[in-house]
Amino acid sequence: MSESILPLSAATPATTPVPMIDLVEQYESIADDVRQAVDHVFSTQHFVMGDEVAEFEREVAHYCDSRDAIGCASGSDALLLSLMALNIGPGDEVITSPYTFFATASSITRTGATPVFVDIDPSTFNLDPVGVEAALSPRTRAIMPVHLFGRCADMEPLWRMAVRHNLAIVEDAAQAIGATFDGRHAGVLGTLGCFSFFPTKNLGGAGDGGMITSDDADLTTRLRRLRVHGDAGRYQHVEVGINSRLDALQAAVLRVKLRHLTTWTQQRQENAARYEHLVEEHGLSDYIDLPSADPGCNHVYNQYVVRVREGRRDELIDGLRARQVGCAIYYPQPLHLQDCFASLRYQEGDFPEAERASAETIALPIYPELGAARQELVVRAMCETLGVGMAHRGRTFSLPQSNKRAA
Ligand SMILES: *Cc1c(COP(=O)(O)O)cnc(C)c1O
């Protein structure tokens, strides 16, 4: 713990916190359109699927360059339905990352198949393809790469393995709508792509929602059936599916927001570039490592996760919290060490990079409306906590009067 945290300067009023994410500011900018869209759904009283959902599916398919898109109740269900459509079940193995949100691995367990974890590449936080190759077994049926934080996994070697060993690839693109790899969109980089519209995702609804992208007509048909209890029409249940539909209200809200997604993504990228500049300017580069982006790949920064050197992560978190600067840990415990997966018999030390990432990283605010003034506060708070001398010491860091994003 650091005892001598520098006091807040007069130009940094403690009454102006920097939230980790502020959904209100974004809502206010589109409130009229959202209310109108919601009113329309109420006037039709058509709440489950229907035209609104069908239109939104077409729009997402277009956005991601996929042939089809199939709405469902959540990103978690998108993963589960995808594995069901691929007939993955007991006795099968699916290779995935231990450093991700829980639903990635639990979807595999839910089908009766076994998740096989492979360590991450420390520079990208995504599945290490060399480890995937080593983990292949005669039971491997699919690879589930996660495009973590909005950056696509290294897909090229995974494609080669998938072709050579006849494996499916299910992309967990829950954090990556709009991201690209070699110019191709997340969602069309594998056999099926899974998206989440949880409110804090880059395209977030007014509750839960999810989507699967598919270029395969047979899989599309299967998915459309599986989400309605395997009903092929007129209560003819050709298989046992689940109830996982997208609500028309969610689709209506999401259609309004999709029109702004490209702009919001650009703002996130501008914020990321500004952090790079500020961290350099204030001499923080020796203390934290920033996320990198590959040329030719579009990083959409659903989270902005930095690595804190020298074991000072928790100290930095305390300092940011004391200064009312929002931050978060994604994810504090890798999945191979979760109690519910004890039967898989992994132990501490099995995936050192995932474990190190859990102990060393912190997510900083990156939401589109964040803007320059608040980012200065974030970086200032980091400097004060870590005791880093700031350039331009005499300079006044002024805050905008309103909550509006600084130009
Ligand atoms: C959010 C998320 C999910 C699950 O999506 P829900 O809509 O919350 O069910 C799955 N995987 C990853 C990586 C996620 O970030």
GROMACS .gro file of N, CA and C in nm, residues 53-180:
model
  384
   53VAL      N    1  -3.782  -0.765  -3.479
   53VAL     CA    2  -3.667  -0.854  -3.462
   53VAL      C    3  -3.611  -0.895  -3.599
   54ALA      N    4  -3.700  -0.926  -3.694
   54ALA     CA    5  -3.653  -0.967  -3.828
   54ALA      C    6  -3.574  -0.855  -3.894
   55GLU      N    7  -3.620  -0.731  -3.879
   55GLU     CA    8  -3.547  -0.617  -3.937
   55GLU      C    9  -3.411  -0.601  -3.870
   56PHE      N   10  -3.411  -0.612  -3.739
   56PHE     CA   11  -3.284  -0.597  -3.665
   56PHE      C   12  -3.186  -0.708  -3.704
   57GLU      N   13  -3.237  -0.828  -3.722
   57GLU     CA   14  -3.150  -0.939  -3.766
   57GLU      C   15  -3.087  -0.906  -3.901
   58ARG      N   16  -3.167  -0.853  -3.992
   58ARG     CA   17  -3.112  -0.816  -4.124
   58ARG      C   18  -3.004  -0.707  -4.110
   59GLU      N   19  -3.031  -0.612  -4.022
   59GLU     CA   20  -2.936  -0.501  -4.006
   59GLU      C   21  -2.804  -0.548  -3.943
   60VAL      N   22  -2.813  -0.638  -3.847
   60VAL     CA   23  -2.689  -0.690  -3.785
   60VAL      C   24  -2.612  -0.776  -3.886
   61ALA      N   25  -2.684  -0.857  -3.963
   61ALA     CA   26  -2.618  -0.939  -4.066
   61ALA      C   27  -2.544  -0.848  -4.163
   62HIS      N   28  -2.608  -0.739  -4.202
   62HIS     CA   29  -2.545  -0.644  -4.294
   62HIS      C   30  -2.423  -0.580  -4.228
   63TYR      N   31  -2.437  -0.540  -4.102
   63TYR     CA   32  -2.327  -0.474  -4.031
   63TYR      C   33  -2.205  -0.565  -4.020
   64CYS      N   34  -2.230  -0.695  -4.001
   64CYS     CA   35  -2.119  -0.790  -3.980
   64CYS      C   36  -2.081  -0.863  -4.108
   65ASP      N   37  -2.147  -0.832  -4.220
   65ASP     CA   38  -2.118  -0.901  -4.347
   65ASP      C   39  -2.151  -1.049  -4.342
   66SER      N   40  -2.249  -1.088  -4.264
   66SER     CA   41  -2.284  -1.230  -4.260
   66SER      C   42  -2.411  -1.253  -4.342
   67ARG      N   43  -2.432  -1.376  -4.382
   67ARG     CA   44  -2.551  -1.410  -4.461
   67ARG      C   45  -2.676  -1.393  -4.374
   68ASP      N   46  -2.673  -1.450  -4.254
   68ASP     CA   47  -2.789  -1.448  -4.166
   68ASP      C   48  -2.750  -1.403  -4.026
   69ALA      N   49  -2.850  -1.359  -3.951
   69ALA     CA   50  -2.832  -1.333  -3.809
   69ALA      C   51  -2.959  -1.382  -3.738
   70ILE      N   52  -2.939  -1.445  -3.624
   70ILE     CA   53  -3.050  -1.508  -3.553
   70ILE      C   54  -3.053  -1.450  -3.411
   71GLY      N   55  -3.158  -1.377  -3.379
   71GLY     CA   56  -3.169  -1.316  -3.247
   71GLY      C   57  -3.200  -1.420  -3.141
   72CYS      N   58  -3.155  -1.395  -3.019
   72CYS     CA   59  -3.188  -1.483  -2.907
   72CYS      C   60  -3.184  -1.401  -2.779
   73ALA      N   61  -3.201  -1.468  -2.665
   73ALA     CA   62  -3.228  -1.395  -2.541
   73ALA      C   63  -3.105  -1.333  -2.475
   74SER      N   64  -2.985  -1.382  -2.509
   74SER     CA   65  -2.864  -1.328  -2.445
   74SER      C   66  -2.741  -1.378  -2.521
   75GLY      N   67  -2.627  -1.320  -2.490
   75GLY     CA   68  -2.502  -1.367  -2.546
   75GLY      C   69  -2.469  -1.508  -2.497
   76SER      N   70  -2.503  -1.534  -2.372
   76SER     CA   71  -2.480  -1.669  -2.317
   76SER      C   72  -2.559  -1.773  -2.396
   77ASP      N   73  -2.685  -1.741  -2.425
   77ASP     CA   74  -2.767  -1.833  -2.504
   77ASP      C   75  -2.716  -1.845  -2.648
   78ALA      N   76  -2.662  -1.737  -2.702
   78ALA     CA   77  -2.606  -1.744  -2.838
   78ALA      C   78  -2.497  -1.851  -2.843
   79LEU      N   79  -2.413  -1.855  -2.740
   79LEU     CA   80  -2.307  -1.956  -2.733
   79LEU      C   81  -2.365  -2.096  -2.719
   80LEU      N   82  -2.461  -2.110  -2.627
   80LEU     CA   83  -2.522  -2.241  -2.603
   80LEU      C   84  -2.594  -2.292  -2.728
   81LEU      N   85  -2.676  -2.206  -2.790
   81LEU     CA   86  -2.750  -2.246  -2.911
   81LEU      C   87  -2.653  -2.286  -3.023
   82SER      N   88  -2.543  -2.213  -3.035
   82SER     CA   89  -2.446  -2.244  -3.141
   82SER      C   90  -2.388  -2.384  -3.123
   83LEU      N   91  -2.351  -2.416  -2.999
   83LEU     CA   92  -2.296  -2.549  -2.973
   83LEU      C   93  -2.401  -2.657  -2.995
   84MET      N   94  -2.527  -2.628  -2.957
   84MET     CA   95  -2.636  -2.724  -2.980
   84MET      C   96  -2.656  -2.748  -3.129
   85ALA      N   97  -2.652  -2.638  -3.208
   85ALA     CA   98  -2.673  -2.651  -3.353
   85ALA      C   99  -2.561  -2.731  -3.418
   86LEU      N  100  -2.444  -2.730  -3.356
   86LEU     CA  101  -2.329  -2.805  -3.410
   86LEU      C  102  -2.325  -2.948  -3.353
   87ASN      N  103  -2.431  -2.987  -3.279
   87ASN     CA  104  -2.441  -3.123  -3.221
   87ASN      C  105  -2.328  -3.154  -3.125
   88ILE      N  106  -2.280  -3.056  -3.056
   88ILE     CA  107  -2.172  -3.080  -2.959
   88ILE      C  108  -2.234  -3.121  -2.826
   89GLY      N  109  -2.183  -3.228  -2.767
   89GLY     CA  110  -2.244  -3.280  -2.644
   89GLY      C  111  -2.147  -3.370  -2.568
   90PRO      N  112  -2.202  -3.458  -2.486
   90PRO     CA  113  -2.120  -3.543  -2.399
   90PRO      C  114  -2.012  -3.618  -2.479
   91GLY      N  115  -1.891  -3.620  -2.422
   91GLY     CA  116  -1.780  -3.688  -2.488
   91GLY      C  117  -1.698  -3.596  -2.576
   92ASP      N  118  -1.754  -3.481  -2.611
   92ASP     CA  119  -1.682  -3.387  -2.697
   92ASP      C  120  -1.599  -3.289  -2.614
   93GLU      N  121  -1.494  -3.238  -2.677
   93GLU     CA  122  -1.412  -3.133  -2.615
   93GLU      C  123  -1.418  -3.006  -2.699
   94VAL      N  124  -1.424  -2.894  -2.630
   94VAL     CA  125  -1.420  -2.764  -2.696
   94VAL      C  126  -1.308  -2.683  -2.632
   95ILE      N  127  -1.217  -2.634  -2.716
   95ILE     CA  128  -1.101  -2.560  -2.665
   95ILE      C  129  -1.134  -2.412  -2.653
   96THR      N  130  -1.105  -2.355  -2.537
   96THR     CA  131  -1.131  -2.212  -2.518
   96THR      C  132  -1.032  -2.152  -2.417
   97SER      N  133  -1.052  -2.023  -2.392
   97SER     CA  134  -0.962  -1.947  -2.304
   97SER      C  135  -1.012  -1.950  -2.159
   98PRO      N  136  -0.919  -1.956  -2.063
   98PRO     CA  137  -0.959  -1.946  -1.922
   98PRO      C  138  -0.972  -1.800  -1.877
   99TYR      N  139  -0.935  -1.707  -1.965
   99TYR     CA  140  -0.936  -1.565  -1.927
   99TYR      C  141  -1.044  -1.495  -2.007
  100THR      N  142  -1.167  -1.502  -1.956
  100THR     CA  143  -1.284  -1.451  -2.027
  100THR      C  144  -1.400  -1.447  -1.928
  101PHE      N  145  -1.514  -1.397  -1.975
  101PHE     CA  146  -1.634  -1.403  -1.892
  101PHE      C  147  -1.681  -1.549  -1.879
  102PHE      N  148  -1.741  -1.577  -1.767
  102PHE     CA  149  -1.780  -1.713  -1.731
  102PHE      C  150  -1.860  -1.787  -1.839
  103ALA      N  151  -1.951  -1.714  -1.906
  103ALA     CA  152  -2.045  -1.778  -2.000
  103ALA      C  153  -1.974  -1.850  -2.114
  104THR      N  154  -1.854  -1.806  -2.149
  104THR     CA  155  -1.781  -1.873  -2.257
  104THR      C  156  -1.768  -2.022  -2.226
  105ALA      N  157  -1.719  -2.052  -2.108
  105ALA     CA  158  -1.694  -2.191  -2.071
  105ALA      C  159  -1.820  -2.263  -2.025
  106SER      N  160  -1.909  -2.190  -1.958
  106SER     CA  161  -2.029  -2.259  -1.905
  106SER      C  162  -2.120  -2.306  -2.018
  107SER      N  163  -2.117  -2.238  -2.132
  107SER     CA  164  -2.199  -2.283  -2.244
  107SER      C  165  -2.155  -2.422  -2.289
  108ILE      N  166  -2.024  -2.447  -2.281
  108ILE     CA  167  -1.970  -2.577  -2.321
  108ILE      C  168  -2.016  -2.684  -2.221
  109THR      N  169  -2.002  -2.653  -2.093
  109THR     CA  170  -2.044  -2.747  -1.988
  109THR      C  171  -2.193  -2.779  -1.998
  110ARG      N  172  -2.274  -2.678  -2.028
  110ARG     CA  173  -2.419  -2.695  -2.038
  110ARG      C  174  -2.461  -2.798  -2.143
  111THR      N  175  -2.380  -2.811  -2.250
  111THR     CA  176  -2.415  -2.909  -2.353
  111THR      C  177  -2.375  -3.051  -2.312
  112GLY      N  178  -2.299  -3.062  -2.203
  112GLY     CA  179  -2.246  -3.193  -2.162
  112GLY      C  180  -2.105  -3.215  -2.212
  113ALA      N  181  -2.055  -3.125  -2.297
  113ALA     CA  182  -1.917  -3.136  -2.347
  113ALA      C  183  -1.819  -3.084  -2.241
  114THR      N  184  -1.691  -3.101  -2.268
  114THR     CA  185  -1.586  -3.062  -2.173
  114THR      C  186  -1.508  -2.942  -2.225
  115PRO      N  187  -1.502  -2.833  -2.145
  115PRO     CA  188  -1.414  -2.724  -2.185
  115PRO      C  189  -1.268  -2.764  -2.163
  116VAL      N  190  -1.186  -2.738  -2.262
  116VAL     CA  191  -1.042  -2.761  -2.250
  116VAL      C  192  -0.975  -2.625  -2.261
  117PHE      N  193  -0.913  -2.582  -2.150
  117PHE     CA  194  -0.856  -2.448  -2.148
  117PHE      C  195  -0.714  -2.448  -2.205
  118VAL      N  196  -0.683  -2.336  -2.269
  118VAL     CA  197  -0.550  -2.314  -2.325
  118VAL      C  198  -0.509  -2.173  -2.285
  119ASP      N  199  -0.382  -2.155  -2.250
  119ASP     CA  200  -0.338  -2.025  -2.200
  119ASP      C  201  -0.345  -1.916  -2.308
  120ILE      N  202  -0.338  -1.791  -2.262
  120ILE     CA  203  -0.349  -1.678  -2.353
  120ILE      C  204  -0.212  -1.625  -2.395
  121ASP      N  205  -0.212  -1.549  -2.502
  121ASP     CA  206  -0.095  -1.472  -2.543
  121ASP      C  207  -0.094  -1.345  -2.457
  122PRO      N  208   0.013  -1.323  -2.380
  122PRO     CA  209   0.010  -1.211  -2.285
  122PRO      C  210   0.001  -1.074  -2.354
  123SER      N  211   0.037  -1.065  -2.480
  123SER     CA  212   0.035  -0.933  -2.545
  123SER      C  213  -0.105  -0.899  -2.598
  124THR      N  214  -0.191  -0.998  -2.615
  124THR     CA  215  -0.326  -0.971  -2.669
  124THR      C  216  -0.437  -1.015  -2.574
  125PHE      N  217  -0.407  -1.096  -2.475
  125PHE     CA  218  -0.504  -1.155  -2.383
  125PHE      C  219  -0.594  -1.257  -2.451
  126ASN      N  220  -0.565  -1.291  -2.576
  126ASN     CA  221  -0.647  -1.388  -2.650
  126ASN      C  222  -0.577  -1.523  -2.659
  127LEU      N  223  -0.656  -1.627  -2.693
  127LEU     CA  224  -0.605  -1.764  -2.706
  127LEU      C  225  -0.473  -1.769  -2.781
  128ASP      N  226  -0.379  -1.844  -2.727
  128ASP     CA  227  -0.250  -1.863  -2.793
  128ASP      C  228  -0.262  -1.982  -2.889
  129PRO      N  229  -0.254  -1.958  -3.020
  129PRO     CA  230  -0.276  -2.066  -3.117
  129PRO      C  231  -0.180  -2.183  -3.100
  130VAL      N  232  -0.058  -2.157  -3.055
  130VAL     CA  233   0.037  -2.267  -3.036
  130VAL      C  234  -0.015  -2.363  -2.927
  131GLY      N  235  -0.071  -2.304  -2.823
  131GLY     CA  236  -0.129  -2.386  -2.716
  131GLY      C  237  -0.251  -2.463  -2.765
  132VAL      N  238  -0.328  -2.402  -2.853
  132VAL     CA  239  -0.447  -2.470  -2.907
  132VAL      C  240  -0.404  -2.596  -2.982
  133GLU      N  241  -0.304  -2.580  -3.067
  133GLU     CA  242  -0.253  -2.694  -3.145
  133GLU      C  243  -0.214  -2.808  -3.050
  134ALA      N  244  -0.145  -2.773  -2.941
  134ALA     CA  245  -0.097  -2.875  -2.848
  134ALA      C  246  -0.212  -2.941  -2.771
  135ALA      N  247  -0.325  -2.874  -2.762
  135ALA     CA  248  -0.437  -2.926  -2.683
  135ALA      C  249  -0.535  -3.009  -2.767
  136LEU      N  250  -0.513  -3.015  -2.897
  136LEU     CA  251  -0.604  -3.092  -2.983
  136LEU      C  252  -0.601  -3.240  -2.944
  137SER      N  253  -0.717  -3.303  -2.944
  137SER     CA  254  -0.724  -3.446  -2.915
  137SER      C  255  -0.827  -3.507  -3.010
  138PRO      N  256  -0.836  -3.639  -3.014
  138PRO     CA  257  -0.937  -3.701  -3.103
  138PRO      C  258  -1.080  -3.660  -3.066
  139ARG      N  259  -1.097  -3.608  -2.944
  139ARG     CA  260  -1.232  -3.567  -2.903
  139ARG      C  261  -1.262  -3.420  -2.932
  140THR      N  262  -1.163  -3.345  -2.974
  140THR     CA  263  -1.186  -3.203  -3.000
  140THR      C  264  -1.286  -3.187  -3.114
  141ARG      N  265  -1.392  -3.109  -3.087
  141ARG     CA  266  -1.493  -3.086  -3.192
  141ARG      C  267  -1.497  -2.942  -3.237
  142ALA      N  268  -1.455  -2.852  -3.148
  142ALA     CA  269  -1.466  -2.710  -3.182
  142ALA      C  270  -1.363  -2.629  -3.105
  143ILE      N  271  -1.333  -2.511  -3.160
  143ILE     CA  272  -1.251  -2.411  -3.091
  143ILE      C  273  -1.341  -2.291  -3.067
  144MET      N  274  -1.335  -2.237  -2.946
  144MET     CA  275  -1.416  -2.119  -2.914
  144MET      C  276  -1.323  -2.003  -2.875
  145PRO      N  277  -1.273  -1.930  -2.976
  145PRO     CA  278  -1.190  -1.813  -2.943
  145PRO      C  279  -1.278  -1.699  -2.893
  146VAL      N  280  -1.223  -1.618  -2.805
  146VAL     CA  281  -1.294  -1.501  -2.753
  146VAL      C  282  -1.221  -1.378  -2.806
  147HIS      N  283  -1.294  -1.284  -2.863
  147HIS     CA  284  -1.231  -1.160  -2.908
  147HIS      C  285  -1.235  -1.064  -2.789
  148LEU      N  286  -1.143  -1.090  -2.695
  148LEU     CA  287  -1.154  -1.025  -2.565
  148LEU      C  288  -1.130  -0.875  -2.571
  149PHE      N  289  -1.214  -0.803  -2.501
  149PHE     CA  290  -1.208  -0.655  -2.487
  149PHE      C  291  -1.233  -0.582  -2.618
  150GLY      N  292  -1.267  -0.657  -2.725
  150GLY     CA  293  -1.295  -0.592  -2.854
  150GLY      C  294  -1.185  -0.606  -2.956
  151ARG      N  295  -1.088  -0.693  -2.924
  151ARG     CA  296  -0.978  -0.717  -3.017
  151ARG      C  297  -0.986  -0.862  -3.065
  152CYS      N  298  -0.983  -0.881  -3.196
  152CYS     CA  299  -1.001  -1.015  -3.250
  152CYS      C  300  -0.885  -1.107  -3.212
  153ALA      N  301  -0.920  -1.232  -3.185
  153ALA     CA  302  -0.819  -1.335  -3.161
  153ALA      C  303  -0.740  -1.357  -3.290
  154ASP      N  304  -0.626  -1.422  -3.277
  154ASP     CA  305  -0.540  -1.450  -3.392
  154ASP      C  306  -0.603  -1.566  -3.470
  155MET      N  307  -0.686  -1.533  -3.569
  155MET     CA  308  -0.772  -1.634  -3.631
  155MET      C  309  -0.701  -1.720  -3.736
  156GLU      N  310  -0.604  -1.664  -3.802
  156GLU     CA  311  -0.543  -1.736  -3.916
  156GLU      C  312  -0.495  -1.877  -3.880
  157PRO      N  313  -0.414  -1.894  -3.775
  157PRO     CA  314  -0.371  -2.031  -3.741
  157PRO      C  315  -0.488  -2.119  -3.695
  158LEU      N  316  -0.591  -2.056  -3.636
  158LEU     CA  317  -0.707  -2.136  -3.593
  158LEU      C  318  -0.783  -2.189  -3.715
  159TRP      N  319  -0.793  -2.106  -3.820
  159TRP     CA  320  -0.858  -2.154  -3.942
  159TRP      C  321  -0.786  -2.276  -3.997
  160ARG      N  322  -0.652  -2.268  -4.000
  160ARG     CA  323  -0.577  -2.381  -4.057
  160ARG      C  324  -0.600  -2.508  -3.976
  161MET      N  325  -0.601  -2.495  -3.843
  161MET     CA  326  -0.627  -2.613  -3.759
  161MET      C  327  -0.768  -2.666  -3.781
  162ALA      N  328  -0.864  -2.573  -3.793
  162ALA     CA  329  -1.003  -2.615  -3.809
  162ALA      C  330  -1.022  -2.692  -3.939
  163VAL      N  331  -0.958  -2.646  -4.047
  163VAL     CA  332  -0.970  -2.714  -4.175
  163VAL      C  333  -0.902  -2.851  -4.166
  164ARG      N  334  -0.781  -2.852  -4.112
  164ARG     CA  335  -0.702  -2.975  -4.110
  164ARG      C  336  -0.770  -3.083  -4.024
  165HIS      N  337  -0.835  -3.041  -3.915
  165HIS     CA  338  -0.890  -3.140  -3.822
  165HIS      C  339  -1.042  -3.143  -3.823
  166ASN      N  340  -1.101  -3.075  -3.921
  166ASN     CA  341  -1.247  -3.076  -3.935
  166ASN      C  342  -1.319  -3.029  -3.807
  167LEU      N  343  -1.278  -2.914  -3.759
  167LEU     CA  344  -1.335  -2.858  -3.637
  167LEU      C  345  -1.423  -2.738  -3.669
  168ALA      N  346  -1.522  -2.715  -3.586
  168ALA     CA  347  -1.600  -2.592  -3.597
  168ALA      C  348  -1.531  -2.482  -3.516
  169ILE      N  349  -1.555  -2.358  -3.556
  169ILE     CA  350  -1.509  -2.244  -3.475
  169ILE      C  351  -1.632  -2.163  -3.435
  170VAL      N  352  -1.652  -2.150  -3.304
  170VAL     CA  353  -1.759  -2.065  -3.253
  170VAL      C  354  -1.693  -1.942  -3.192
  171GLU      N  355  -1.713  -1.827  -3.255
  171GLU     CA  356  -1.652  -1.705  -3.203
  171GLU      C  357  -1.735  -1.650  -3.088
  172ASP      N  358  -1.671  -1.626  -2.975
  172ASP     CA  359  -1.735  -1.547  -2.871
  172ASP      C  360  -1.702  -1.401  -2.901
  173ALA      N  361  -1.794  -1.338  -2.975
  173ALA     CA  362  -1.774  -1.199  -3.018
  173ALA      C  363  -1.857  -1.104  -2.933
  174ALA      N  364  -1.890  -1.147  -2.810
  174ALA     CA  365  -1.978  -1.068  -2.724
  174ALA      C  366  -1.925  -0.927  -2.700
  175GLN      N  367  -1.791  -0.913  -2.703
  175GLN     CA  368  -1.732  -0.781  -2.676
  175GLN      C  369  -1.681  -0.715  -2.804
  176ALA      N  370  -1.717  -0.771  -2.920
  176ALA     CA  371  -1.640  -0.732  -3.040
  176ALA      C  372  -1.723  -0.695  -3.162
  177ILE      N  373  -1.846  -0.647  -3.144
  177ILE     CA  374  -1.923  -0.610  -3.263
  177ILE      C  375  -1.852  -0.494  -3.334
  178GLY      N  376  -1.828  -0.512  -3.463
  178GLY     CA  377  -1.758  -0.409  -3.542
  178GLY      C  378  -1.608  -0.430  -3.551
  179ALA      N  379  -1.552  -0.520  -3.470
  179ALA     CA  380  -1.408  -0.547  -3.478
  179ALA      C  381  -1.378  -0.623  -3.607
  180THR      N  382  -1.255  -0.610  -3.656
  180THR     CA  383  -1.218  -0.684  -3.776
  180THR      C  384  -1.084  -0.754  -3.756
   0.00000   0.00000   0.00000
